[in-house]
């Protein structure tokens, strides 16, 4: 099995790395789970980063463009995750909403529900939980 990037994947990786270097919070080492931050500070940093990722369509790479994703491949999603992990960025607050709740709503909900809830979750304006 060949784990090397294809030329297209290498190009995407370079784009992602350049974007992260230009846009990642400069205080990234003080991530959302740092003991140096209180909960409000951590959430503020995480929301700002989530909105920036969503604006650039990196928040949900495999989602269709029509709902705010990039329309990318699973491999592009892995590449982004690998590169983002090098920056120790805030995260975790949005995993349940974007990984479970919104996909369920998109599959089983109404178009009106999708319209109401997808963008706020994608941009970190709302946080979802699992009960």
PDB file of N, CA and C in Angstrom, residues 5-14:
ATOM      1  N   UNK A   5       1.490  10.987  -0.826  1.00  0.00           N
ATOM      2  CA  UNK A   5       0.479  11.816  -1.471  1.00  0.00           C
ATOM      3  C   UNK A   5       0.619  11.733  -2.987  1.00  0.00           C
ATOM      4  N   UNK A   6      -0.515  11.743  -3.666  1.00  0.00           N
ATOM      5  CA  UNK A   6      -0.490  11.925  -5.115  1.00  0.00           C
ATOM      6  C   UNK A   6      -0.096  13.380  -5.373  1.00  0.00           C
ATOM      7  N   UNK A   7       0.235  13.749  -6.596  1.00  0.00           N
ATOM      8  CA  UNK A   7       0.535  15.165  -6.861  1.00  0.00           C
ATOM      9  C   UNK A   7      -0.620  16.096  -6.456  1.00  0.00           C
ATOM     10  N   UNK A   8      -1.847  15.681  -6.695  1.00  0.00           N
ATOM     11  CA  UNK A   8      -3.001  16.503  -6.320  1.00  0.00           C
ATOM     12  C   UNK A   8      -3.124  16.620  -4.802  1.00  0.00           C
ATOM     13  N   UNK A   9      -2.885  15.517  -4.111  1.00  0.00           N
ATOM     14  CA  UNK A   9      -2.946  15.540  -2.647  1.00  0.00           C
ATOM     15  C   UNK A   9      -1.825  16.391  -2.066  1.00  0.00           C
ATOM     16  N   UNK A  10      -0.644  16.311  -2.647  1.00  0.00           N
ATOM     17  CA  UNK A  10       0.486  17.128  -2.189  1.00  0.00           C
ATOM     18  C   UNK A  10       0.180  18.610  -2.384  1.00  0.00           C
ATOM     19  N   UNK A  11      -0.463  18.938  -3.492  1.00  0.00           N
ATOM     20  CA  UNK A  11      -0.845  20.333  -3.745  1.00  0.00           C
ATOM     21  C   UNK A  11      -1.867  20.806  -2.716  1.00  0.00           C
ATOM     22  N   UNK A  12      -2.853  19.959  -2.429  1.00  0.00           N
ATOM     23  CA  UNK A  12      -3.851  20.306  -1.423  1.00  0.00           C
ATOM     24  C   UNK A  12      -3.195  20.460  -0.054  1.00  0.00           C
ATOM     25  N   UNK A  13      -2.287  19.562   0.290  1.00  0.00           N
ATOM     26  CA  UNK A  13      -1.588  19.640   1.574  1.00  0.00           C
ATOM     27  C   UNK A  13      -0.826  20.964   1.688  1.00  0.00           C
ATOM     28  N   UNK A  14      -0.157  21.369   0.615  1.00  0.00           N
ATOM     29  CA  UNK A  14       0.596  22.629   0.617  1.00  0.00           C
ATOM     30  C   UNK A  14      -0.347  23.820   0.788  1.00  0.00           C
TER      31      UNK A  14
END
